[in-house]
Structures are given as C-alpha cells and as structure tokens.
C-alpha cells in the first residue's frame, strides 16, 4: 500500500466519523441499526467508528433497558454536556445572556438593565457578569463556556468591532471579539441574529425568503434569501437607520406619548400596548401610528425582495395581538402584494438565542469540518 493509500484511508475514516456523529447528534439517541441506516455506512464501519467516538468522548453508550430474551440493543447519544455556549445581546437599555449546551438546549437566561449613557467599560463588565450569572444558574463552570456569540446594536465589521452605533454614544470602536476570554468569540448585528434565531428556533425554519422586522426598544430589518441569512458585503444589508424616510425613533414616541411621564422609559411601550389592549382610544391610535412607521421600512424591503413571509420579531412581537392588524392594514396600502405575516414566539430572547446559534456554528466549523483532520478527544477545553 503506497503513501496515497494511507492518506485515502485516513480521509475515509474522518468522513465516516463525521457521518456517524451527525446521525447521532441530529437524533438525540440512536441504536446501532438506526445509525447504520442513517449514515449509509456498513455495520462493521459503524461499529469501529462508534468505539472510536466513545473512546474520544464524543458519544456515550447508554445503558439499554433489558426486555425479553437476547442481547439488548445498544444505543448512543452525543455528549452535549461536554461544553457550553453563551449567547449575548448587548443593547442600549439591557444586556441579556443565554447559556446552551452543544445541542442548543437553553439552560439559563439572565438580564441586567443599563442605559444608553452607561460607559463602555461598565457595559462590557455587565456583559461579563451576565455570562457568569448564566453559568452559575446552570451549575456550569465559566471555563467550560467554549464560545460566546455576541449580538449588538449597530454595524459590526468582520473582525468583531463595532463600526457604528447610533443608540449608544461611546460604543463605536468597541472590539467585542477581543474582549471576551472564551476560546471562540463571534459577533454580529442584533437584528441579523434575531432573524437567525427565527430560522433555527422559530416559525421560519422552512422559510426560503423572509423579511424579519425587529421591533422593540431598538428597531431593524434583516433578510433571508434562499434559506440563508444575507448580511451583505459590509454587514449592512437592510440597515435603514440612516434613511430620513424611516422614522423609527420618532415612531416610539407615539407610544410613549400616551403613557404617564413618571413611567420609566424602558416600560413605556409595554404600558401603551396594555392600554390599547384595554380599549384606550388614544393608545390604540398611538399603536396605529407606530405600525404605520414600521410598515414604511418593511414595505421597502418587501418591494425589493418580494418574500413569501414577513416575521414580526423582537420584544414587541409579544404585542402582536394588537400590533399585527394595523401593521397588515398599512402593508396592504403600501405593497402591491403583501407576504404572509407571522409573529415570532421568541420575544425578547431572539437576539441572545441567535447569538448562541452563531457561536454554535463557529464551534461546528472548527471541530467538525472534514478538512480539519481527525476529531480530537472531547474535553472541557476541546476547541
């Protein structure tokens, strides 16, 4: 056997490992016969790979239940508890983190309040704290957080530095990728990541084309085309924050104006929605004005993309019962064809969950890409 034959065999083993691992991970737990069927490999090859993956702690052989005669069927599961991922949402008024295992199961969720005037150093320290709080709540050492995904208001460059942030005075220039001590840090705009969460966890998992309207204390748009999130050449796809005709900040004032002045700013919109829900005529009129402003931006994206679906996401999606109807009416007025409208079920968690998905993708790319050689032994510091 020549040198190339050895290399071919090694390559084949690596591909077989990834095929078996993908089969088990996607199903949660599988018997050997099911793994053979799903992976397309022969039983002998599967048995060899399973032994290797168990030895390197990627898989666990579960103790089978004994029923009747004969040897019980063996089953295997992916060790999702080997490492953890933090998803971080850094906004002008709050910082939230979620902690998930390697299968994306959310184990903790922590939120702390800040203000647009909170200094950069304190904002970053608060971000560190919510990750630590999440780890403590889940009973996980922070050292086992393999990757951090960060969603932030503003425009982010490919290196993970904030280029522009209208909502936070001193945020531009912040090197988020360089701040966090995790082995792997990935950063993107918050609206982009909210749309990613909708693709992975929400009602748009099978959507081919989607406009995502991110509505809350911060407002934005994101696009999904051919099933893929589209960031654009500079990460600014669907960023309409600089367009004069899109008065998002002024739109919030419609809601704030019908709420008593002593109500904290962060709670005003929720109070306005509650008043509208109770039949207050001024609040209902304010919701219509807010919906009109949102519809102008959404209609612009709809006219360009012609999507099948528009998703109302973000914290204000929780007010879809009173917001969706006026939004639909305005879109009917502005669009030659209105897409199907859905409200997200992810609420205010959307950005943090999207950030966790981004971090999980980065882990998979580093560990599971076929060109990266044999799978290492899975440990607390595998990446």
CSV table of C-alpha atoms in Angstrom, one decimal:
chain,number,residue,atom,x,y,z
A,1,UNK,CA,0.0,0.0,0.0
A,2,UNK,CA,1.5,3.4,-1.1
A,3,UNK,CA,1.5,6.6,0.9
A,4,UNK,CA,-1.5,7.9,-1.0
A,5,UNK,CA,-3.5,4.8,0.0
A,6,UNK,CA,-2.8,5.5,3.7
A,7,UNK,CA,-3.9,9.1,3.2
A,8,UNK,CA,-7.1,8.0,1.5
A,9,UNK,CA,-7.9,5.6,4.3
A,10,UNK,CA,-7.3,8.3,6.9
A,11,UNK,CA,-9.6,10.6,5.0
A,12,UNK,CA,-12.2,8.0,4.7
A,13,UNK,CA,-12.1,7.3,8.5
A,14,UNK,CA,-12.6,11.1,9.1
A,15,UNK,CA,-15.6,11.3,6.8
A,16,UNK,CA,-17.1,8.2,8.4
A,17,UNK,CA,-16.6,9.7,11.9
A,18,UNK,CA,-18.5,12.8,10.9
A,19,UNK,CA,-21.2,10.9,9.2
A,20,UNK,CA,-21.9,8.8,12.3
A,21,UNK,CA,-21.6,11.8,14.6
A,22,UNK,CA,-24.0,13.8,12.5
A,23,UNK,CA,-26.5,10.9,12.5
A,24,UNK,CA,-26.5,10.5,16.3
A,25,UNK,CA,-26.4,14.2,17.1
A,26,UNK,CA,-29.3,15.1,14.9
A,27,UNK,CA,-31.5,12.4,16.5
A,28,UNK,CA,-30.6,12.7,20.2
A,29,UNK,CA,-30.1,8.9,20.7
A,30,UNK,CA,-30.0,6.1,18.2
A,31,UNK,CA,-29.5,2.3,18.2
A,32,UNK,CA,-26.7,0.8,16.1
A,33,UNK,CA,-29.1,-0.4,13.4
A,34,UNK,CA,-30.6,3.1,13.1
A,35,UNK,CA,-27.1,4.7,12.8
A,36,UNK,CA,-26.3,2.2,10.0
A,37,UNK,CA,-29.4,3.2,8.2
A,38,UNK,CA,-29.0,7.0,8.7
A,39,UNK,CA,-25.3,7.2,7.9
A,40,UNK,CA,-25.3,4.9,4.9
A,41,UNK,CA,-22.3,3.0,6.1
A,42,UNK,CA,-21.8,-0.7,6.6
A,43,UNK,CA,-22.3,-2.1,10.1
A,44,UNK,CA,-18.6,-3.0,10.5
A,45,UNK,CA,-17.5,0.5,9.7
A,46,UNK,CA,-20.2,1.9,12.1
A,47,UNK,CA,-19.1,-0.3,14.9
A,48,UNK,CA,-15.5,0.7,14.5
A,49,UNK,CA,-16.4,4.4,14.4
A,50,UNK,CA,-18.7,4.1,17.4
A,51,UNK,CA,-15.9,2.6,19.5
A,52,UNK,CA,-13.5,5.3,18.5
A,53,UNK,CA,-16.0,8.1,19.2
A,54,UNK,CA,-16.9,6.7,22.6
A,55,UNK,CA,-13.2,6.4,23.5
A,56,UNK,CA,-12.7,10.1,22.5
A,57,UNK,CA,-15.8,11.1,24.5
A,58,UNK,CA,-17.9,12.4,21.6
A,59,UNK,CA,-20.5,9.8,22.2
A,60,UNK,CA,-21.9,7.9,25.2
A,61,UNK,CA,-23.2,4.4,25.1
A,62,UNK,CA,-26.4,4.4,27.0
A,63,UNK,CA,-27.4,1.5,29.3
A,64,UNK,CA,-30.1,-0.4,27.5
A,65,UNK,CA,-33.3,-1.5,29.1
A,66,UNK,CA,-33.5,-5.3,29.2
A,67,UNK,CA,-36.7,-6.6,27.7
A,68,UNK,CA,-37.2,-10.2,27.0
A,69,UNK,CA,-34.6,-12.6,25.7
A,70,UNK,CA,-31.5,-11.9,23.8
A,71,UNK,CA,-28.9,-9.2,24.0
A,72,UNK,CA,-30.5,-5.7,24.3
A,73,UNK,CA,-29.9,-3.3,21.5
A,74,UNK,CA,-27.1,-0.7,22.2
A,75,UNK,CA,-27.8,3.0,21.8
A,76,UNK,CA,-25.6,6.0,21.7
A,77,UNK,CA,-26.1,9.8,22.3
A,78,UNK,CA,-24.0,12.9,21.6
A,79,UNK,CA,-22.3,14.4,24.7
A,80,UNK,CA,-23.9,17.7,24.5
A,81,UNK,CA,-22.9,18.5,28.1
A,82,UNK,CA,-19.2,18.4,27.1
A,83,UNK,CA,-19.1,22.1,26.6
A,84,UNK,CA,-21.4,25.2,26.6
A,85,UNK,CA,-22.2,28.2,24.5
A,86,UNK,CA,-23.2,31.7,25.7
A,87,UNK,CA,-25.4,34.0,23.5
A,88,UNK,CA,-25.2,37.6,24.4
A,89,UNK,CA,-27.5,40.5,23.5
A,90,UNK,CA,-26.0,43.9,24.1
A,91,UNK,CA,-28.5,46.8,23.7
A,92,UNK,CA,-28.8,50.4,24.8
A,93,UNK,CA,-31.2,49.6,27.7
A,94,UNK,CA,-30.4,46.0,28.6
A,95,UNK,CA,-27.8,43.2,28.4
A,96,UNK,CA,-29.1,39.6,28.3
A,97,UNK,CA,-27.3,36.3,28.0
A,98,UNK,CA,-28.5,32.7,27.5
A,99,UNK,CA,-26.5,29.6,28.1
A,100,UNK,CA,-27.0,26.5,25.9
A,101,UNK,CA,-25.3,23.1,25.7
A,102,UNK,CA,-23.8,21.8,22.5
A,103,UNK,CA,-27.2,20.7,21.2
A,104,UNK,CA,-28.6,24.2,21.7
A,105,UNK,CA,-30.8,23.4,24.7
A,106,UNK,CA,-31.2,26.6,26.7
A,107,UNK,CA,-30.1,26.1,30.3
A,108,UNK,CA,-30.2,29.7,31.7
A,109,UNK,CA,-31.3,33.2,30.8
A,110,UNK,CA,-30.1,36.4,32.7
A,111,UNK,CA,-30.9,40.0,32.0
A,112,UNK,CA,-29.5,43.2,33.5
A,113,UNK,CA,-30.5,46.8,32.9
A,114,UNK,CA,-28.2,49.5,31.5
A,115,UNK,CA,-28.8,52.9,29.9
A,116,UNK,CA,-27.5,54.4,26.6
A,117,UNK,CA,-25.2,56.6,28.8
A,118,UNK,CA,-23.6,53.6,30.6
A,119,UNK,CA,-19.9,53.9,30.0
A,120,UNK,CA,-18.3,51.3,27.6
A,121,UNK,CA,-16.2,49.8,30.4
A,122,UNK,CA,-19.2,49.2,32.6
A,123,UNK,CA,-21.3,47.9,29.8
A,124,UNK,CA,-18.6,45.3,29.0
A,125,UNK,CA,-18.3,44.4,32.7
A,126,UNK,CA,-22.1,43.9,32.8
A,127,UNK,CA,-21.8,41.6,29.8
A,128,UNK,CA,-19.2,39.6,31.6
A,129,UNK,CA,-21.4,39.4,34.6
A,130,UNK,CA,-24.5,38.1,32.9
A,131,UNK,CA,-22.5,35.3,31.3
A,132,UNK,CA,-21.1,34.4,34.7
A,133,UNK,CA,-24.6,34.6,36.2
A,134,UNK,CA,-25.9,32.3,33.5
A,135,UNK,CA,-23.1,29.8,34.2
A,136,UNK,CA,-23.8,29.9,37.9
A,137,UNK,CA,-27.6,29.5,37.4
A,138,UNK,CA,-26.9,26.4,35.2
A,139,UNK,CA,-24.3,25.0,37.6
A,140,UNK,CA,-21.6,25.2,34.9
A,141,UNK,CA,-18.0,26.5,35.4
A,142,UNK,CA,-17.4,29.5,33.2
A,143,UNK,CA,-14.3,27.8,32.0
A,144,UNK,CA,-16.5,25.3,30.2
A,145,UNK,CA,-18.1,28.0,28.0
A,146,UNK,CA,-16.3,27.2,24.8
A,147,UNK,CA,-17.7,30.0,22.7
A,148,UNK,CA,-19.5,33.4,23.0
A,149,UNK,CA,-21.8,34.8,20.4
A,150,UNK,CA,-22.5,38.5,20.7
A,151,UNK,CA,-25.4,40.4,19.2
A,152,UNK,CA,-25.1,44.2,19.4
A,153,UNK,CA,-26.9,47.2,18.3
A,154,UNK,CA,-25.1,48.9,15.4
A,155,UNK,CA,-22.9,47.9,12.5
A,156,UNK,CA,-20.2,45.3,13.1
A,157,UNK,CA,-17.2,44.6,10.9
A,158,UNK,CA,-16.0,41.1,10.1
A,159,UNK,CA,-13.3,41.3,12.8
A,160,UNK,CA,-16.0,41.8,15.5
A,161,UNK,CA,-15.5,45.6,16.1
A,162,UNK,CA,-18.5,47.9,16.3
A,163,UNK,CA,-18.2,50.4,13.4
A,164,UNK,CA,-21.3,52.4,14.1
A,165,UNK,CA,-23.9,52.5,16.9
A,166,UNK,CA,-26.4,55.3,16.9
A,167,UNK,CA,-28.2,54.2,20.1
A,168,UNK,CA,-25.1,54.1,22.3
A,169,UNK,CA,-22.8,57.2,22.4
A,170,UNK,CA,-19.5,55.6,23.1
A,171,UNK,CA,-20.0,52.2,21.5
A,172,UNK,CA,-18.4,52.7,18.1
A,173,UNK,CA,-14.9,51.3,18.0
A,174,UNK,CA,-15.5,48.6,20.7
A,175,UNK,CA,-13.6,45.4,19.9
A,176,UNK,CA,-16.1,42.9,21.1
A,177,UNK,CA,-14.3,39.9,19.6
A,178,UNK,CA,-11.2,40.8,21.6
A,179,UNK,CA,-12.9,41.4,24.9
A,180,UNK,CA,-14.3,38.1,26.0
A,181,UNK,CA,-12.0,35.4,27.4
A,182,UNK,CA,-13.7,32.4,25.7
A,183,UNK,CA,-11.7,30.4,23.2
A,184,UNK,CA,-14.0,31.4,20.4
A,185,UNK,CA,-15.9,34.7,20.0
A,186,UNK,CA,-18.2,35.7,17.1
A,187,UNK,CA,-20.1,39.0,16.7
A,188,UNK,CA,-22.9,40.3,14.5
A,189,UNK,CA,-25.7,42.9,14.4
A,190,UNK,CA,-28.6,42.2,16.7
A,191,UNK,CA,-31.3,42.3,14.0
A,192,UNK,CA,-29.3,39.8,11.9
A,193,UNK,CA,-29.0,37.4,14.8
A,194,UNK,CA,-32.7,37.8,15.7
A,195,UNK,CA,-33.5,36.6,12.2
A,196,UNK,CA,-31.0,33.8,12.6
A,197,UNK,CA,-32.8,32.6,15.7
A,198,UNK,CA,-36.1,32.7,13.8
A,199,UNK,CA,-34.6,30.5,11.2
A,200,UNK,CA,-33.2,28.0,13.7
A,201,UNK,CA,-35.7,28.0,16.5
A,202,UNK,CA,-38.8,30.0,15.5
A,203,UNK,CA,-41.6,29.6,12.9
A,204,UNK,CA,-39.4,30.3,9.9
A,205,UNK,CA,-37.4,27.1,10.0
A,206,UNK,CA,-38.5,26.1,6.5
A,207,UNK,CA,-38.8,29.6,5.0
A,208,UNK,CA,-36.9,30.2,1.8
A,209,UNK,CA,-37.4,34.0,1.7
A,210,UNK,CA,-38.2,36.2,4.7
A,211,UNK,CA,-38.1,39.8,5.8
A,212,UNK,CA,-37.6,40.0,9.6
A,213,UNK,CA,-38.9,43.1,11.3
A,214,UNK,CA,-37.1,43.6,14.6
A,215,UNK,CA,-39.4,45.7,16.8
A,216,UNK,CA,-38.6,46.8,20.3
A,217,UNK,CA,-36.6,49.4,22.0
A,218,UNK,CA,-34.3,49.0,19.0
A,219,UNK,CA,-35.7,48.5,15.6
A,220,UNK,CA,-34.2,46.9,12.5
A,221,UNK,CA,-34.6,44.7,9.5
A,222,UNK,CA,-32.9,41.5,8.3
A,223,UNK,CA,-33.3,39.5,5.1
A,224,UNK,CA,-33.4,35.7,4.4
A,225,UNK,CA,-33.0,34.7,0.8
A,226,UNK,CA,-32.9,31.2,-0.5
A,227,UNK,CA,-33.0,30.0,3.1
A,228,UNK,CA,-29.8,31.9,4.1
A,229,UNK,CA,-29.4,35.0,6.2
A,230,UNK,CA,-28.0,37.8,4.0
A,231,UNK,CA,-25.6,40.2,5.7
A,232,UNK,CA,-24.4,42.0,2.6
A,233,UNK,CA,-20.9,42.9,1.6
A,234,UNK,CA,-20.3,45.0,4.7
A,235,UNK,CA,-22.8,43.5,7.1
A,236,UNK,CA,-25.3,46.3,6.5
A,237,UNK,CA,-28.0,44.5,4.4
A,238,UNK,CA,-31.5,46.0,5.2
A,239,UNK,CA,-29.9,48.7,7.5
A,240,UNK,CA,-32.3,51.6,7.0
A,241,UNK,CA,-31.3,53.5,10.2
A,242,UNK,CA,-29.7,56.4,8.2
A,243,UNK,CA,-32.7,56.9,5.8
A,244,UNK,CA,-34.7,60.0,6.6
A,245,UNK,CA,-37.9,58.5,5.5
A,246,UNK,CA,-37.7,55.7,8.1
A,247,UNK,CA,-38.5,57.4,11.4
A,248,UNK,CA,-38.1,54.6,13.8
A,249,UNK,CA,-37.1,56.6,16.8
A,250,UNK,CA,-39.9,59.0,16.3
A,251,UNK,CA,-42.3,56.0,16.0
A,252,UNK,CA,-41.5,55.0,19.6
A,253,UNK,CA,-42.5,58.5,20.7
A,254,UNK,CA,-46.1,57.8,19.5
A,255,UNK,CA,-46.3,55.0,22.1
A,256,UNK,CA,-44.5,57.0,24.8
A,257,UNK,CA,-46.8,60.0,24.5
A,258,UNK,CA,-49.9,58.2,25.8
A,259,UNK,CA,-48.2,56.9,28.9
A,260,UNK,CA,-47.7,58.9,32.2
A,261,UNK,CA,-44.4,60.8,32.3
A,262,UNK,CA,-43.3,59.1,35.5
A,263,UNK,CA,-43.3,55.6,33.9
A,264,UNK,CA,-39.7,54.6,33.2
A,265,UNK,CA,-38.7,54.9,29.5
A,266,UNK,CA,-37.9,51.2,29.2
A,267,UNK,CA,-41.5,50.3,30.3
A,268,UNK,CA,-43.5,52.9,28.3
A,269,UNK,CA,-44.1,50.9,25.1
A,270,UNK,CA,-45.4,47.9,27.1
A,271,UNK,CA,-47.7,50.2,29.1
A,272,UNK,CA,-49.0,51.7,25.8
A,273,UNK,CA,-49.7,48.3,24.3
A,274,UNK,CA,-51.5,47.2,27.5
A,275,UNK,CA,-53.7,50.4,27.4
A,276,UNK,CA,-54.6,49.7,23.8
A,277,UNK,CA,-55.4,46.2,24.7
A,278,UNK,CA,-57.8,47.5,27.4
A,279,UNK,CA,-59.6,49.7,24.8
A,280,UNK,CA,-58.0,53.1,25.4
A,281,UNK,CA,-58.7,55.1,22.2
A,282,UNK,CA,-55.5,57.3,22.5
A,283,UNK,CA,-53.4,54.2,23.0
A,284,UNK,CA,-55.0,52.5,20.0
A,285,UNK,CA,-54.3,55.5,17.8
A,286,UNK,CA,-50.7,55.5,19.0
A,287,UNK,CA,-50.3,51.9,18.1
A,288,UNK,CA,-51.7,52.6,14.6
A,289,UNK,CA,-49.2,55.5,14.1
A,290,UNK,CA,-46.3,53.2,15.3
A,291,UNK,CA,-47.5,50.5,12.9
A,292,UNK,CA,-47.5,53.0,10.1
A,293,UNK,CA,-43.9,53.9,10.6
A,294,UNK,CA,-42.8,50.3,10.9
A,295,UNK,CA,-44.7,49.5,7.7
A,296,UNK,CA,-42.8,52.0,5.6
A,297,UNK,CA,-39.5,50.3,6.3
A,298,UNK,CA,-40.9,46.8,5.9
A,299,UNK,CA,-42.7,47.7,2.7
A,300,UNK,CA,-39.4,49.0,1.2
A,301,UNK,CA,-37.7,45.6,1.9
A,302,UNK,CA,-40.8,43.7,0.6
A,303,UNK,CA,-40.8,45.7,-2.6
A,304,UNK,CA,-37.1,44.7,-3.3
A,305,UNK,CA,-37.2,41.1,-2.1
A,306,UNK,CA,-40.8,40.0,-2.7
A,307,UNK,CA,-40.7,37.5,0.1
A,308,UNK,CA,-43.2,34.8,1.0
A,309,UNK,CA,-43.0,35.7,4.7
A,310,UNK,CA,-42.7,38.7,7.0
A,311,UNK,CA,-42.0,38.0,10.6
A,312,UNK,CA,-42.6,40.5,13.4
A,313,UNK,CA,-39.9,39.7,15.9
A,314,UNK,CA,-38.3,41.3,19.0
A,315,UNK,CA,-39.8,42.3,22.3
A,316,UNK,CA,-42.8,43.9,20.6
A,317,UNK,CA,-43.8,40.6,19.0
A,318,UNK,CA,-45.4,39.9,22.4
A,319,UNK,CA,-48.0,42.6,21.5
A,320,UNK,CA,-48.8,41.0,18.1
A,321,UNK,CA,-52.4,40.6,19.2
A,322,UNK,CA,-52.9,44.4,18.8
A,323,UNK,CA,-50.0,45.3,16.6
A,324,UNK,CA,-50.3,42.9,13.7
A,325,UNK,CA,-53.7,44.1,12.5
A,326,UNK,CA,-52.7,47.7,11.9
A,327,UNK,CA,-49.3,46.6,10.5
A,328,UNK,CA,-51.1,44.4,8.0
A,329,UNK,CA,-53.5,47.2,7.0
A,330,UNK,CA,-50.6,49.6,6.4
A,331,UNK,CA,-48.8,47.0,4.3
A,332,UNK,CA,-51.9,46.4,2.2
A,333,UNK,CA,-51.9,50.1,1.5
A,334,UNK,CA,-48.1,50.3,0.6
A,335,UNK,CA,-47.4,46.9,-1.1
A,336,UNK,CA,-48.7,45.5,-4.4
A,337,UNK,CA,-48.5,42.1,-2.8
A,338,UNK,CA,-48.4,41.5,1.0
A,339,UNK,CA,-46.5,38.4,2.2
A,340,UNK,CA,-47.7,36.0,4.8
A,341,UNK,CA,-47.4,37.7,8.2
A,342,UNK,CA,-46.2,35.8,11.3
A,343,UNK,CA,-45.4,36.9,14.9
A,344,UNK,CA,-42.3,35.4,16.4
A,345,UNK,CA,-42.7,33.3,19.5
A,346,UNK,CA,-39.1,34.1,20.7
A,347,UNK,CA,-39.9,37.5,22.1
A,348,UNK,CA,-37.1,39.4,23.8
A,349,UNK,CA,-34.8,36.3,23.7
A,350,UNK,CA,-34.4,36.4,20.0
A,351,UNK,CA,-31.1,38.2,19.8
A,352,UNK,CA,-29.4,36.2,22.5
A,353,UNK,CA,-30.7,32.9,21.0
A,354,UNK,CA,-29.4,33.9,17.6
A,355,UNK,CA,-26.0,34.8,19.1
A,356,UNK,CA,-25.9,31.4,20.7
A,357,UNK,CA,-26.6,29.8,17.3
A,358,UNK,CA,-23.9,31.8,15.7
A,359,UNK,CA,-21.4,30.6,18.3
A,360,UNK,CA,-22.6,27.0,17.9
A,361,UNK,CA,-22.0,27.3,14.1
A,362,UNK,CA,-18.4,28.6,14.8
A,363,UNK,CA,-17.7,25.6,17.1
A,364,UNK,CA,-19.0,23.2,14.5
A,365,UNK,CA,-16.9,24.8,11.8
A,366,UNK,CA,-13.8,24.4,14.0
A,367,UNK,CA,-14.4,20.9,15.2
A,368,UNK,CA,-16.5,19.1,12.6
A,369,UNK,CA,-15.3,20.4,9.2
A,370,UNK,CA,-13.9,17.4,7.4
A,371,UNK,CA,-10.8,19.2,6.3
A,372,UNK,CA,-9.6,19.7,9.9
A,373,UNK,CA,-8.4,16.2,10.4
A,374,UNK,CA,-9.3,13.5,13.0
A,375,UNK,CA,-11.8,14.5,15.7
A,376,UNK,CA,-9.9,15.3,18.9
A,377,UNK,CA,-10.7,13.9,22.3
A,378,UNK,CA,-13.6,15.9,23.6
A,379,UNK,CA,-12.8,17.6,26.8
A,380,UNK,CA,-13.7,20.7,28.8
A,381,UNK,CA,-11.2,22.7,26.6
A,382,UNK,CA,-11.6,20.9,23.2
A,383,UNK,CA,-11.5,23.9,21.0
